[in-house]
Short mmCIF file of C-alpha atoms in Angstrom, two decimals:
data_model
loop_
_atom_site.label_atom_id
_atom_site.label_comp_id
_atom_site.label_asym_id
_atom_site.label_seq_id
_atom_site.Cartn_x
_atom_site.Cartn_y
_atom_site.Cartn_z
CA MET A 1 -1.45 5.31 17.92
CA THR A 2 -0.01 3.09 20.57
CA ASP A 3 -1.29 -0.22 19.18
CA GLN A 4 1.22 -1.47 16.62
CA SER A 5 -0.43 -4.85 16.00
CA LEU A 6 -1.26 -6.28 12.60
CA ASP A 7 -4.95 -5.75 13.40
CA ALA A 8 -4.37 -2.07 14.21
CA PHE A 9 -2.58 -1.59 10.88
CA LEU A 10 -5.43 -3.30 9.04
CA SER A 11 -8.01 -1.21 10.84
CA THR A 12 -6.16 2.00 9.93
CA ALA A 13 -5.95 0.89 6.29
CA HIS A 14 -9.70 0.17 6.16
CA GLU A 15 -10.47 3.52 7.80
CA THR A 16 -8.29 5.22 5.18
CA VAL A 17 -10.11 3.53 2.30
CA ALA A 18 -13.46 4.53 3.85
CA THR A 19 -12.42 8.18 3.50
CA PHE A 20 -11.73 7.93 -0.25
CA PRO A 21 -14.04 10.16 -2.27
CA GLU A 22 -16.40 8.53 -4.73
CA PRO A 23 -15.86 7.02 -7.24
CA PHE A 24 -12.52 5.88 -5.75
CA ARG A 25 -14.10 4.35 -2.65
CA GLU A 26 -16.35 2.18 -4.81
CA MET A 27 -13.45 1.16 -7.08
CA ALA A 28 -11.41 0.20 -4.01
CA ALA A 29 -14.14 -2.01 -2.55
CA GLU A 30 -13.09 -5.14 -4.45
CA VAL A 31 -9.43 -4.92 -3.42
CA ALA A 32 -8.23 -7.12 -0.58
CA VAL A 33 -6.04 -5.47 2.06
CA VAL A 34 -3.51 -7.72 3.77
CA VAL A 35 -1.05 -6.77 6.49
CA LYS A 36 2.01 -8.92 7.11
CA ASP A 37 5.12 -8.33 9.18
CA TRP A 38 7.46 -8.66 6.18
CA PRO A 39 7.14 -9.02 2.40
CA ALA A 40 7.49 -12.50 0.94
CA GLU A 41 10.68 -13.42 -0.87
CA TRP A 42 8.85 -13.65 -4.22
CA MET A 43 7.75 -10.03 -3.85
CA LEU A 44 11.28 -8.84 -3.28
CA GLN A 45 12.55 -10.89 -6.21
CA ASP A 46 9.80 -9.64 -8.56
CA LEU A 47 10.69 -6.04 -7.71
CA ASP A 48 14.45 -6.65 -7.60
CA ILE A 49 14.60 -5.38 -4.01
CA GLY A 50 17.48 -6.72 -1.94
CA ASP A 51 16.41 -5.51 1.49
CA ALA A 52 12.94 -6.26 2.86
CA ARG A 53 13.16 -3.08 4.95
CA ASP A 54 12.81 -1.09 1.73
CA LEU A 55 9.30 -2.35 0.89
CA THR A 56 6.51 -0.86 2.99
CA GLY A 57 3.64 -1.77 0.68
CA LEU A 58 2.75 -3.44 -2.60
CA TYR A 59 -0.16 -3.47 -5.01
CA ASP A 60 -0.58 -6.91 -6.55
CA GLY A 61 -3.10 -6.95 -9.36
CA ILE A 62 -4.08 -5.44 -12.68
CA PRO A 63 -4.56 -1.66 -12.55
CA LEU A 64 -8.05 -0.51 -13.49
CA THR A 65 -6.64 1.33 -16.50
CA GLU A 66 -5.38 -2.00 -17.89
CA LYS A 67 -8.29 -4.30 -17.03
CA SER A 68 -10.44 -5.81 -19.71
CA THR A 69 -13.81 -7.51 -19.56
CA PHE A 70 -11.98 -10.50 -21.03
CA ASP A 71 -9.68 -10.77 -17.99
CA GLN A 72 -10.46 -13.76 -15.82
CA PRO A 73 -9.06 -13.00 -12.38
CA THR A 74 -7.29 -15.84 -10.66
CA GLN A 75 -7.08 -13.97 -7.37
CA PRO A 76 -8.37 -10.66 -6.03
CA ASP A 77 -6.33 -7.52 -6.49
CA THR A 78 -4.49 -7.03 -3.22
CA VAL A 79 -2.88 -4.16 -1.37
CA TRP A 80 -0.17 -5.49 0.92
CA LEU A 81 1.12 -3.47 3.88
CA PHE A 82 4.29 -4.56 5.64
CA ARG A 83 4.26 -3.69 9.33
CA GLU A 84 7.94 -4.01 10.22
CA PRO A 85 9.26 -1.85 7.33
CA ILE A 86 6.57 0.76 8.07
CA LEU A 87 7.54 0.76 11.76
CA LEU A 88 11.21 1.12 10.81
CA GLU A 89 10.46 4.09 8.54
CA TRP A 90 8.25 5.66 11.24
CA ARG A 91 11.01 5.36 13.85
CA GLU A 92 13.68 6.67 11.47
CA ARG A 93 11.57 9.65 10.37
CA GLY A 94 10.42 10.65 13.82
CA ASP A 95 8.32 13.45 12.30
CA VAL A 96 5.08 11.71 11.36
CA ALA A 97 2.32 9.96 13.25
CA LEU A 98 2.20 6.21 12.69
CA ARG A 99 -1.45 6.36 11.58
CA ASP A 100 -0.51 8.98 8.98
CA LEU A 101 2.30 6.83 7.63
CA ILE A 102 0.05 3.76 7.39
CA ALA A 103 -2.57 5.90 5.62
CA HIS A 104 0.06 7.26 3.24
CA VAL A 105 1.29 3.79 2.26
CA THR A 106 -2.33 2.64 1.84
CA VAL A 107 -3.18 5.55 -0.45
CA HIS A 108 0.02 5.05 -2.44
CA GLU A 109 -0.73 1.38 -3.10
CA PHE A 110 -4.36 2.06 -4.00
CA ALA A 111 -3.14 4.72 -6.44
CA HIS A 112 -1.42 1.89 -8.31
CA HIS A 113 -4.77 0.06 -8.41
CA PHE A 114 -6.29 3.17 -9.99
CA GLY A 115 -3.58 3.11 -12.66
CA TRP A 116 -1.04 5.63 -11.37
CA SER A 117 2.68 4.97 -11.74
CA ASP A 118 5.25 5.84 -9.07
CA ASP A 119 6.23 8.86 -11.20
CA ASP A 120 2.58 10.00 -11.41
CA ILE A 121 2.23 9.69 -7.64
CA ALA A 122 5.52 11.53 -7.00
CA GLU A 123 4.29 14.52 -9.01
CA ILE A 124 1.59 15.26 -6.46
CA ASP A 125 2.92 13.51 -3.34
CA ARG A 126 6.46 14.45 -2.36
CA TRP A 127 6.18 12.51 0.91
CA TRP A 128 9.91 11.83 1.27
CA GLU A 129 10.79 15.56 1.44
#
């Protein structure tokens, strides 16, 4: 992947979601995907993260396992991908294709939408090793 633009990241994320098996693909359809260069300050503060380089993605919403028919959404659930931190990790790792890293972050954030915790995800995805 030579194109490192915001649009290329978004395209890769959408292609990744399109490969989800059913019923996950259908459950992911209502989630907005947004790519920005850096996370917003409020995101870092909410997560108690001091360095924006440490946040490659974020799920902002109510996980499906916690939703109720009584919930009145004020905004769509959103998966955020942060281009600059992803590019930094990709350069530092040097052992993974950029498309694969974008796909990994996308899947990780959608796993939160499906109700998985970071610990749940780590049990089956030891990406950092």
